[in-house]
Amino acid sequence: MKSSADSKISAEYGQTPKYACYLLLAVTALLRNHQWLAAGAAASVMTYSRVAAIHLIVLFATNDRLNEPSSKARCEPVVLPGTDTTFLACAGIYDPDLGVIFDVINNSLLGALPIAAWSTTFRSSNRKPILIMWMLLLAISHIFYNVTRTDVNRHFQIYPTNQVEKLPLN
């Protein structure tokens, strides 16, 4: 059985692609003299953040929290082999990419305003709908993140079921 603790962040959301996206976001907003370079940087940033936004919407769709009753937890007891220790394993709880995807979407959404204001790439009227649709997709996926990220009706037990979990400051 694979737990969320075993899962690592996907390679496409690693340090290098994420920081390259942020650098290209700044290049898109600030580079004015070389419009072809700014357009290439904008295409790269918009593609990367669009894929992240669609990935977040897919994570929301597969999570299915809106159709799930709050009393129904998809958890089952699991006995560790060779011991009598039992813990609860819950399905579909957490995807480690979720936080990183939010970082990409949030920073792209924050960078969209300077791009709209300062970038010469999007000044012409035939390019503005591209920027508006990109910002709309980022805003919608930002809302999906807020619905997907937490489930207040569940408590995820870290300790085995035969022990009491100590709360902080107790």
Short mmCIF file of C-alpha atoms in Angstrom, two decimals:
data_model
loop_
_atom_site.label_atom_id
_atom_site.label_comp_id
_atom_site.label_asym_id
_atom_site.label_seq_id
_atom_site.Cartn_x
_atom_site.Cartn_y
_atom_site.Cartn_z
CA MET A 1 0.00 0.00 0.00
CA LYS A 2 1.30 3.43 -0.89
CA SER A 3 0.65 6.29 1.52
CA SER A 4 0.78 10.03 0.92
CA ALA A 5 3.97 10.14 2.97
CA ASP A 6 5.63 7.99 0.28
CA SER A 7 4.52 10.27 -2.54
CA LYS A 8 6.83 12.92 -3.86
CA ILE A 9 6.08 16.07 -5.82
CA SER A 10 5.90 15.43 -9.56
CA ALA A 11 8.96 16.40 -11.58
CA GLU A 12 7.09 19.03 -13.59
CA TYR A 13 6.50 20.97 -10.36
CA GLY A 14 10.09 20.71 -9.09
CA GLN A 15 12.30 23.64 -8.14
CA THR A 16 13.80 24.31 -11.58
CA PRO A 17 10.58 24.48 -13.65
CA LYS A 18 8.79 26.44 -10.95
CA TYR A 19 11.50 29.09 -10.60
CA ALA A 20 12.00 29.22 -14.37
CA CYS A 21 8.29 30.03 -14.66
CA TYR A 22 8.64 32.83 -12.10
CA LEU A 23 11.68 34.25 -13.90
CA LEU A 24 9.90 34.17 -17.25
CA LEU A 25 6.89 35.81 -15.63
CA ALA A 26 9.09 38.75 -14.63
CA VAL A 27 10.71 38.83 -18.09
CA THR A 28 7.26 38.97 -19.70
CA ALA A 29 6.22 41.92 -17.55
CA LEU A 30 9.45 43.91 -17.69
CA LEU A 31 11.02 43.25 -21.10
CA ARG A 32 9.89 45.90 -23.56
CA ASN A 33 12.60 46.27 -26.22
CA HIS A 34 12.64 42.67 -27.47
CA GLN A 35 9.00 41.90 -28.08
CA TRP A 36 9.68 38.49 -29.65
CA LEU A 37 11.54 37.39 -26.50
CA ALA A 38 8.76 38.66 -24.24
CA ALA A 39 6.18 36.86 -26.39
CA GLY A 40 8.11 33.59 -26.09
CA ALA A 41 8.41 34.02 -22.33
CA ALA A 42 4.70 34.79 -22.09
CA ALA A 43 3.81 31.69 -24.11
CA SER A 44 5.97 29.54 -21.84
CA VAL A 45 4.53 30.99 -18.62
CA MET A 46 0.96 30.80 -19.86
CA THR A 47 1.36 27.19 -21.01
CA TYR A 48 2.96 26.05 -17.74
CA SER A 49 0.40 27.78 -15.53
CA ARG A 50 -2.51 26.64 -17.74
CA VAL A 51 -1.41 23.02 -17.41
CA ALA A 52 -1.13 23.50 -13.64
CA ALA A 53 -4.61 25.06 -13.53
CA ILE A 54 -6.14 22.21 -15.51
CA HIS A 55 -4.30 19.70 -13.29
CA LEU A 56 -5.83 21.36 -10.23
CA ILE A 57 -9.32 21.19 -11.73
CA VAL A 58 -8.77 17.49 -12.50
CA LEU A 59 -7.63 16.92 -8.90
CA PHE A 60 -10.84 18.57 -7.75
CA ALA A 61 -12.95 16.41 -10.08
CA THR A 62 -11.32 13.18 -8.91
CA ASN A 63 -11.54 14.16 -5.26
CA ASP A 64 -15.36 14.22 -5.38
CA ARG A 65 -15.77 15.95 -2.02
CA LEU A 66 -18.97 17.77 -2.95
CA ASN A 67 -20.86 14.52 -3.57
CA GLU A 68 -19.47 12.77 -0.53
CA PRO A 69 -21.46 12.93 2.72
CA SER A 70 -19.47 14.44 5.57
CA SER A 71 -20.03 11.38 7.74
CA LYS A 72 -18.62 9.01 5.13
CA ALA A 73 -14.88 8.69 5.39
CA ARG A 74 -13.18 6.47 2.87
CA CYS A 75 -10.91 5.01 5.54
CA GLU A 76 -10.18 1.43 6.43
CA PRO A 77 -8.15 -0.12 9.25
CA VAL A 78 -4.84 -1.63 8.17
CA VAL A 79 -2.82 -4.04 10.31
CA LEU A 80 0.95 -3.75 10.03
CA PRO A 81 2.39 -7.15 9.08
CA GLY A 82 4.06 -8.98 11.96
CA THR A 83 2.53 -6.71 14.63
CA ASP A 84 -0.80 -6.07 16.24
CA THR A 85 -0.62 -2.35 15.39
CA THR A 86 -3.58 -1.00 13.44
CA PHE A 87 -3.88 2.38 11.77
CA LEU A 88 -6.41 4.02 9.49
CA ALA A 89 -5.55 4.39 5.81
CA CYS A 90 -7.76 6.89 4.00
CA ALA A 91 -8.16 6.97 0.22
CA GLY A 92 -7.96 10.15 -1.80
CA ILE A 93 -6.83 12.37 1.02
CA TYR A 94 -3.94 14.39 -0.27
CA ASP A 95 -1.95 14.88 -3.44
CA PRO A 96 1.51 16.32 -2.73
CA ASP A 97 1.33 18.34 -5.96
CA LEU A 98 -1.59 20.37 -4.62
CA GLY A 99 0.46 22.95 -2.70
CA VAL A 100 3.00 23.41 -5.48
CA ILE A 101 0.27 23.80 -8.09
CA PHE A 102 -1.28 26.48 -5.92
CA ASP A 103 2.07 28.30 -5.73
CA VAL A 104 2.36 28.33 -9.52
CA ILE A 105 -1.24 29.45 -10.04
CA ASN A 106 -1.13 32.05 -7.28
CA ASN A 107 2.15 33.61 -8.46
CA SER A 108 1.00 33.57 -12.08
CA LEU A 109 -2.24 35.25 -11.07
CA LEU A 110 -0.31 37.88 -9.11
CA GLY A 111 2.03 38.40 -12.06
CA ALA A 112 -0.84 38.74 -14.53
CA LEU A 113 -1.66 42.27 -13.39
CA PRO A 114 1.81 43.73 -14.14
CA ILE A 115 1.79 41.84 -17.43
CA ALA A 116 -1.55 43.40 -18.34
CA ALA A 117 -0.36 46.87 -17.31
CA TRP A 118 3.26 46.97 -18.51
CA SER A 119 3.80 44.34 -21.18
CA THR A 120 3.89 45.60 -24.76
CA THR A 121 3.14 42.06 -25.92
CA PHE A 122 -0.53 42.28 -24.93
CA ARG A 123 -1.22 45.90 -25.87
CA SER A 124 -2.81 45.12 -29.22
CA SER A 125 -6.53 44.40 -29.15
CA ASN A 126 -6.26 40.99 -30.80
CA ARG A 127 -3.98 39.69 -28.00
CA LYS A 128 -6.01 40.91 -25.02
CA PRO A 129 -8.57 38.06 -25.13
CA ILE A 130 -5.72 35.58 -24.69
CA LEU A 131 -4.60 37.36 -21.54
CA ILE A 132 -8.16 37.66 -20.22
CA MET A 133 -8.93 33.96 -20.80
CA TRP A 134 -5.65 32.98 -19.12
CA MET A 135 -6.43 35.13 -16.08
CA LEU A 136 -9.97 33.73 -15.93
CA LEU A 137 -8.70 30.13 -15.96
CA LEU A 138 -6.22 30.95 -13.20
CA ALA A 139 -8.93 32.62 -11.10
CA ILE A 140 -11.31 29.68 -11.51
CA SER A 141 -8.63 27.16 -10.60
CA HIS A 142 -7.75 29.29 -7.57
CA ILE A 143 -11.34 28.81 -6.38
CA PHE A 144 -11.11 25.06 -7.00
CA TYR A 145 -7.97 24.94 -4.85
CA ASN A 146 -9.82 26.45 -1.92
CA VAL A 147 -12.53 23.80 -2.22
CA THR A 148 -10.10 20.91 -2.75
CA ARG A 149 -7.39 21.62 -0.20
CA THR A 150 -9.09 20.85 3.11
CA ASP A 151 -11.83 18.72 4.48
CA VAL A 152 -12.82 19.95 7.92
CA ASN A 153 -15.08 16.97 8.58
CA ARG A 154 -12.17 14.54 8.87
CA HIS A 155 -9.45 14.10 11.39
CA PHE A 156 -6.49 12.17 10.07
CA GLN A 157 -5.04 10.04 12.80
CA ILE A 158 -1.29 9.67 12.72
CA TYR A 159 -0.99 7.42 15.75
CA PRO A 160 -2.09 3.77 15.70
CA THR A 161 -5.76 3.31 16.58
CA ASN A 162 -4.98 1.73 19.95
CA GLN A 163 -3.18 4.91 21.12
CA VAL A 164 -4.50 8.37 21.86
CA GLU A 165 -3.03 11.17 19.79
CA LYS A 166 -1.67 13.96 21.96
CA LEU A 167 -2.71 17.41 20.86
CA PRO A 168 -0.18 20.26 20.90
CA LEU A 169 0.13 22.26 24.12
CA ASN A 170 -1.53 19.55 26.22
#
